[in-house]
Coordinates of C-alpha atoms in Angstrom, one line a residue:
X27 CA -2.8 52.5 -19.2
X28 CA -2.5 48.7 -18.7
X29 CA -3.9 47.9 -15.5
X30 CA -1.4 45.4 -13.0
X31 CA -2.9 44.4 -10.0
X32 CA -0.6 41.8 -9.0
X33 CA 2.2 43.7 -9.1
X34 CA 2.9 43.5 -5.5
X35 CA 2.5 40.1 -5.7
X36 CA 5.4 40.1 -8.1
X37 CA 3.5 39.5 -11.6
X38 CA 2.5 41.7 -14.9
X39 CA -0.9 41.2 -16.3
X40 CA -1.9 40.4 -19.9
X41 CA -5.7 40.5 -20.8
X42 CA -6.8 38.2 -23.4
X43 CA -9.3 38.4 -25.9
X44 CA -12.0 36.9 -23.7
X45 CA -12.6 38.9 -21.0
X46 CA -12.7 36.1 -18.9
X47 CA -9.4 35.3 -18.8
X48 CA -6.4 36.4 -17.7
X49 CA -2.5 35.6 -17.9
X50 CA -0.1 36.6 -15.5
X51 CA 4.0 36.3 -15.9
X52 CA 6.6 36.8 -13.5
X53 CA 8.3 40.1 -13.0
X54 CA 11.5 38.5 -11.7
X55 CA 10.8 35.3 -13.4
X56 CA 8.9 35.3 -16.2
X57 CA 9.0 31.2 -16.3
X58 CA 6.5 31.7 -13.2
X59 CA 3.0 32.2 -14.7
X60 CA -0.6 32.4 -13.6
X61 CA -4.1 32.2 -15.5
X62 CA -7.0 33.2 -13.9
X63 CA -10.3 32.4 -15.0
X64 CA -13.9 33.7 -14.2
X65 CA -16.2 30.8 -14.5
X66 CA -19.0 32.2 -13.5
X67 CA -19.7 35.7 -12.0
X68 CA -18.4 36.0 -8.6
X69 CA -16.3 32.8 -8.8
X70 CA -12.6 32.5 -10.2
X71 CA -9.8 29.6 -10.6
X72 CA -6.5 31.0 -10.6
X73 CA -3.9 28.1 -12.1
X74 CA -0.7 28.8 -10.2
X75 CA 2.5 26.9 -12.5
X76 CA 6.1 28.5 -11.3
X77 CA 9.2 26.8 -12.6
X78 CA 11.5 28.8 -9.8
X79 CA 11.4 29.3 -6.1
X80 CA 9.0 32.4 -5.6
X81 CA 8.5 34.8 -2.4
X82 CA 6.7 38.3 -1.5
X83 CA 6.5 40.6 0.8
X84 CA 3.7 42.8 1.9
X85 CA 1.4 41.8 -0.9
X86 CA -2.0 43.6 -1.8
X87 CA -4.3 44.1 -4.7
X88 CA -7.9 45.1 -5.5
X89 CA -9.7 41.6 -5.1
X90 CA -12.1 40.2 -4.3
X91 CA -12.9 38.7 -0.7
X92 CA -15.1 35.6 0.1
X93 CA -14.0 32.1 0.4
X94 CA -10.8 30.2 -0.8
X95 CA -10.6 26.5 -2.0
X96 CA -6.7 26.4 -2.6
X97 CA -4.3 22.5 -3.5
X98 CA -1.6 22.0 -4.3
X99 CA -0.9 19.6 -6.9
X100 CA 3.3 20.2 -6.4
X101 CA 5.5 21.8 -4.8
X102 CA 4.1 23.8 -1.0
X103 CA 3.2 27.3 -0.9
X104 CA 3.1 29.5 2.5
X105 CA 1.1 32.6 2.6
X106 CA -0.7 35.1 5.2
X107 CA -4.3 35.0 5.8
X108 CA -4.1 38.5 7.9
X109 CA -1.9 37.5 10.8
X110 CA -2.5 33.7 10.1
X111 CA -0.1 31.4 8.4
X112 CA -1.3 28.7 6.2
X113 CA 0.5 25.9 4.4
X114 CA -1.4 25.1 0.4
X115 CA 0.6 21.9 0.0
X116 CA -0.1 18.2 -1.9
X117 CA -2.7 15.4 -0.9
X118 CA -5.2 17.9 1.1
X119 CA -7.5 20.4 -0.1
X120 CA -7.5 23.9 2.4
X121 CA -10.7 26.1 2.6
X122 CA -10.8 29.2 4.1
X123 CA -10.9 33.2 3.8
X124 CA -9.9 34.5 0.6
X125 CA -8.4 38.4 0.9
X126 CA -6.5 40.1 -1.5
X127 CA -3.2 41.1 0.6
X128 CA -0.5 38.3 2.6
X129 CA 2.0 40.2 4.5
X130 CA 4.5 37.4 3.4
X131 CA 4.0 34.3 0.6
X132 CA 7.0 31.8 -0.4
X133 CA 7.2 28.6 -2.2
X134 CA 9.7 25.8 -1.4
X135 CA 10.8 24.7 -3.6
X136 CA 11.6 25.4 -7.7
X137 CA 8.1 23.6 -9.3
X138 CA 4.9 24.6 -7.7
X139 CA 1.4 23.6 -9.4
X140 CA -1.4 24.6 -7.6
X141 CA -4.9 26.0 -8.2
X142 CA -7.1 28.7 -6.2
X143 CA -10.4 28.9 -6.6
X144 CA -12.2 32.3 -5.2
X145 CA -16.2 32.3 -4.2
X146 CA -17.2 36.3 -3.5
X147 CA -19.9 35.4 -2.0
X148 CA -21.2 39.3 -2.0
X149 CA -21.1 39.4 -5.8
X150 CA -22.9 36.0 -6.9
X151 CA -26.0 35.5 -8.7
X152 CA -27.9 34.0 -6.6
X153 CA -30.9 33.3 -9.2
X154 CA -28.2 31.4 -11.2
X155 CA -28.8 27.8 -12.1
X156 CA -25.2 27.3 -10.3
X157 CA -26.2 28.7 -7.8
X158 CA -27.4 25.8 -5.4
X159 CA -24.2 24.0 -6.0
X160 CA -22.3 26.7 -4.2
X161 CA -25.0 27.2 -1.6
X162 CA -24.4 24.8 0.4
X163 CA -20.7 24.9 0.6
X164 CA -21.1 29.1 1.9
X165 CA -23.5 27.8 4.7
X166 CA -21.2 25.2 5.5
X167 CA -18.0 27.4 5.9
X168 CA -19.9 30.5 7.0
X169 CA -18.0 30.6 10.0
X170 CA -14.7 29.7 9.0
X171 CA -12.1 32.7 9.9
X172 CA -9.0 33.3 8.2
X173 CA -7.1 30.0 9.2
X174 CA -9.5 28.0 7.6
X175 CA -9.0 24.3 7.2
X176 CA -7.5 21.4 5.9
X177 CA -9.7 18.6 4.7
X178 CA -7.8 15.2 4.2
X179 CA -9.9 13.1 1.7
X180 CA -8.9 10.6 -1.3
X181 CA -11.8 11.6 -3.8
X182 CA -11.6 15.3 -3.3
X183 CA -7.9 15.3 -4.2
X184 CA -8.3 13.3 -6.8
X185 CA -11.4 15.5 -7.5
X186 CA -8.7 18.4 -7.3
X187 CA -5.9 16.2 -9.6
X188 CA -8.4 16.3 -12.2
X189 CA -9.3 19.8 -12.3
X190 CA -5.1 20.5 -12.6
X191 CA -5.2 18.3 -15.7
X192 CA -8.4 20.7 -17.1
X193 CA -6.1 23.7 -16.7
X194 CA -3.0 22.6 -17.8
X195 CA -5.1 21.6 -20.4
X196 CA -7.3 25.2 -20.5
X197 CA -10.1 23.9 -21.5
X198 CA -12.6 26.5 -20.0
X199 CA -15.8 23.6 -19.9
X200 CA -13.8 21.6 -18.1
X201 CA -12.9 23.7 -15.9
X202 CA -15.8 24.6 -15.0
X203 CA -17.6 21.7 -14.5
X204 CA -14.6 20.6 -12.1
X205 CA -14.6 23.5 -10.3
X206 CA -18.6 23.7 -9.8
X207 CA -17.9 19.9 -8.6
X208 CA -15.2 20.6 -6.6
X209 CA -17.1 23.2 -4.2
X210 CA -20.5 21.0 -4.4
X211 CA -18.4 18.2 -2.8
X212 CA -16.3 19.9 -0.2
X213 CA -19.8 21.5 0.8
X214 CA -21.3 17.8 1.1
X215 CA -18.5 16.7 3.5
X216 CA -18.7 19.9 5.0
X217 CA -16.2 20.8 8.2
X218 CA -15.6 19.0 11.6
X219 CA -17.5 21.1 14.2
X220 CA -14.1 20.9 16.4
X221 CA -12.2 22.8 14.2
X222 CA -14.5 25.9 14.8
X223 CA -12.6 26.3 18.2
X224 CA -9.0 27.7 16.4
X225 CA -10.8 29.8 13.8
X226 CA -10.2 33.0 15.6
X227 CA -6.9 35.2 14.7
X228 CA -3.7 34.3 15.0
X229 CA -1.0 36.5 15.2
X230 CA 0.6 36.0 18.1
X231 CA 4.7 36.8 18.8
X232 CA 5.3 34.0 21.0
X233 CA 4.2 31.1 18.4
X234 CA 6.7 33.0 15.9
X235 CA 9.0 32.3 18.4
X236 CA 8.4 28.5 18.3
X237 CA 8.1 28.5 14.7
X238 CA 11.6 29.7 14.7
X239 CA 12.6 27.0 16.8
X240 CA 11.6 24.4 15.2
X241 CA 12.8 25.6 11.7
X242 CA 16.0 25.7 13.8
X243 CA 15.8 22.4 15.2
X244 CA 14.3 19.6 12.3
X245 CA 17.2 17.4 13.1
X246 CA 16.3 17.2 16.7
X247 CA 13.5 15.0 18.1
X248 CA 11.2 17.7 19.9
X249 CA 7.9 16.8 21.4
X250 CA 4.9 18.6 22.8
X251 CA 6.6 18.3 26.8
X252 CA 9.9 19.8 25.6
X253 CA 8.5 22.7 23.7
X254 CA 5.9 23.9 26.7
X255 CA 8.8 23.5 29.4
X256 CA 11.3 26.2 27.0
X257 CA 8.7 28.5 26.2
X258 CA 7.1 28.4 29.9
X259 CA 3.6 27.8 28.3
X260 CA 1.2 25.0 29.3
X261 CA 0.6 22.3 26.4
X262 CA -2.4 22.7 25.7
X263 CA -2.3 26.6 25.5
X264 CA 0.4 25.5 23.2
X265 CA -2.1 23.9 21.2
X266 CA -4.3 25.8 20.5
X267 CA -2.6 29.2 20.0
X268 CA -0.1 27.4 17.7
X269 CA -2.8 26.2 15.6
X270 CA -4.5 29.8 15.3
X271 CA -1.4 31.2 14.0
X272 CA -0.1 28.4 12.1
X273 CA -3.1 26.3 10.8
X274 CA -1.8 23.1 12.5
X275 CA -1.1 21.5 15.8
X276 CA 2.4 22.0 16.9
X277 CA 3.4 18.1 15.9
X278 CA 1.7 18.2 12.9
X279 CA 3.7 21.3 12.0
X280 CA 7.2 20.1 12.6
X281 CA 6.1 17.2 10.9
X282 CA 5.1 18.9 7.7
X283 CA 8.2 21.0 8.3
X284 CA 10.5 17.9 8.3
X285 CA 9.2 16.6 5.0
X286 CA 9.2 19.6 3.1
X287 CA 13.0 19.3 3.9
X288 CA 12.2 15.8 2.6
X289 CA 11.4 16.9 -0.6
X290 CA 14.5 18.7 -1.0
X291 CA 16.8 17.1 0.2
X292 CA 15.9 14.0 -2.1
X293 CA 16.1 16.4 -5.0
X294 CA 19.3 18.2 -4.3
X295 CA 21.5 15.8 -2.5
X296 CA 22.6 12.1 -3.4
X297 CA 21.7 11.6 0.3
X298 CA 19.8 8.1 0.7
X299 CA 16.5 7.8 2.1
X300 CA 18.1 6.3 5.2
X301 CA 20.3 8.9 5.7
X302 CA 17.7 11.7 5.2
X303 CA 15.1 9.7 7.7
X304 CA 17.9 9.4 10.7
X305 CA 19.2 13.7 9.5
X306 CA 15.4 14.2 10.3
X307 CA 14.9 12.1 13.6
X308 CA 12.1 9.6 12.3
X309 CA 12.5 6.6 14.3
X310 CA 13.2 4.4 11.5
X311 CA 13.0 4.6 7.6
X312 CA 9.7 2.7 7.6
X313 CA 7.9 5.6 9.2
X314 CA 9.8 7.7 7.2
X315 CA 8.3 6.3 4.1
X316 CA 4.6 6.3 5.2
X317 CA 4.8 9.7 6.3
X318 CA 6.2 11.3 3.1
X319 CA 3.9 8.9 1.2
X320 CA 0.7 10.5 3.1
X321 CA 2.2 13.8 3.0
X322 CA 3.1 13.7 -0.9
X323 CA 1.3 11.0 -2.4
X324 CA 4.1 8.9 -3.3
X325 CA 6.8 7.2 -1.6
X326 CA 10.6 9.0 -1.3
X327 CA 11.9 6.5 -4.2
X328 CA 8.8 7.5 -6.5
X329 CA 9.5 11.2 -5.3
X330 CA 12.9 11.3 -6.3
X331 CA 12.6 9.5 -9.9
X332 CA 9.4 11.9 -11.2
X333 CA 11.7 15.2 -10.2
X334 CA 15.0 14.3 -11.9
X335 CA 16.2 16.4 -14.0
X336 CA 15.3 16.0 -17.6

């Protein structure tokens, strides 16, 4: 009997004929594929390309566990690290706990590209010849819980861009010299030591609450005062239990929130980038601009012309 272990996940398996490699299609949609490849023992790169809006609930399969090295080349993906919820999205490069199980996942949007790349750090060879490359990077992150990080750095997302182009191109060598050059690096540049303060669990109901809110509320100019005064919680409390539940400072979040909006809006609507900057409360279309561009890569104008329709 065919094994699927991603069927919770929302995906049938197909082996292929090197056991290395395997192909994944949608259940719902079968334009949404995966290929996951075993690179060496112990590490894996699964190449995430959906062509339509995907989401699951109460996800699990018989994984592996270790560390996670997740971009996102287009498109944003949320999913669960335990009670934690972390955003994979474009221009940053997120390391953290890899498990096999997310209570929720969703894309936002109908074209996601994205890789993951896997470490199980209990099943490597350690006499390997590879194996120093990826030392480094498992003492670096040794601590990191399951929020993890996000690491905000021009040459390892173009690093990342141009291990995309080696799977869309599946060309397994590539790959894997990518890859192996990918986790060398991020173990170089390593983690801020400040960060290590929010890498316990997340999890808690009240910061849902403020989630909530602020989905509720893009169009509103909210600050840091405003939201400890309605939810009767002291800013920096705020802060910090915010950021163990949802990755990233409060402001950071409703910013990210606001140009994922962005992004569709300028797809779906004939709305003009003035119009969606004052709909979303940036002070002016200026800020606007450099905001998306650091958030995306490219400006609104460059956004909009590479997803028109073909």
């Amino acid at each position: 009997m065919k094994e699927n272990r991603l069927k919770s996940w929302g995906f049938e398996e197909f082996p292929t004929e090197d056991p290395r490699i395997i192909n994944y299609i949608g259940l719902e949609s079968p334009e949404n594929k995966m290929t996951s490849y075993e690179i060496f023992p112990g590490v894996f790169v699964l190449y995430i390309s959906l062509k339509k809006k995907y989401n699951a609930n109460n996800s699990s399969a018989d994984g592996n566990r270790g560390y996670r090295i997740a971009y996102g080349y287009e498109g944003n993906f949320f999913t669960y690290i335990n009670n934690t919820k972390v955003l994979i999205t474009t221009n940053e490069i997120f390391v953290g706990r890899s498990i096999p199980n997310s209570k929720f996942s969703s894309t936002t949007s109908h074209r996601t590209t994205a890789f993951n790349i896997v470490i199980a750090d209990k099943i490597l060879d350690k006499n390997s010849p590879y194996f120093p490359y990826i030392g480094e990077f498992i003492y670096k992150f040794k601590n990191v819980k399951d929020m993890g990080c996000a690491i905000k750095n021009e040459d390892l997302v173009k690093l990342a861009n141009e291990l995309i182009q080696a799977l869309k191109e599946r060309d397994m060598l590539f790959i894997k010299l990518k890859s192996l050059e990918l986790i060398y690096r991020i173990g170089k540049v390593g983690i801020n030591p400040s960060k290590t303060n929010y890498f316990t669990p997340g999890g808690d109901k009240l910061m849902e609450e403020v989630e909530k809110y602020m989905k509720e509320n893009l169009d509103k100019n909210l600050n840091l005062d405003h939201l400890a005064k309605k939810f009767k919680i002291s800013k920096s409390t705020l802060n910090t239990k915010f950021t163990r539940s949802f990755q990233y400072t409060p402001m950071k979040y409703i910013q990210r929130l606001k140009l994922i909006y962005s992004e569709d809006l300028l797809i779906n609507t004939d709305k003009s980038i003035l119009e969606i900057s004052n709909d979303l409360n940036f002070q002016n279309p200026s800020n606007f601009n450099r905001a998306f561009k650091d958030f995306t890569g490219l400006s609104p104008s460059q956004y909009r012309k590479q997803n028109e329709p073909e």
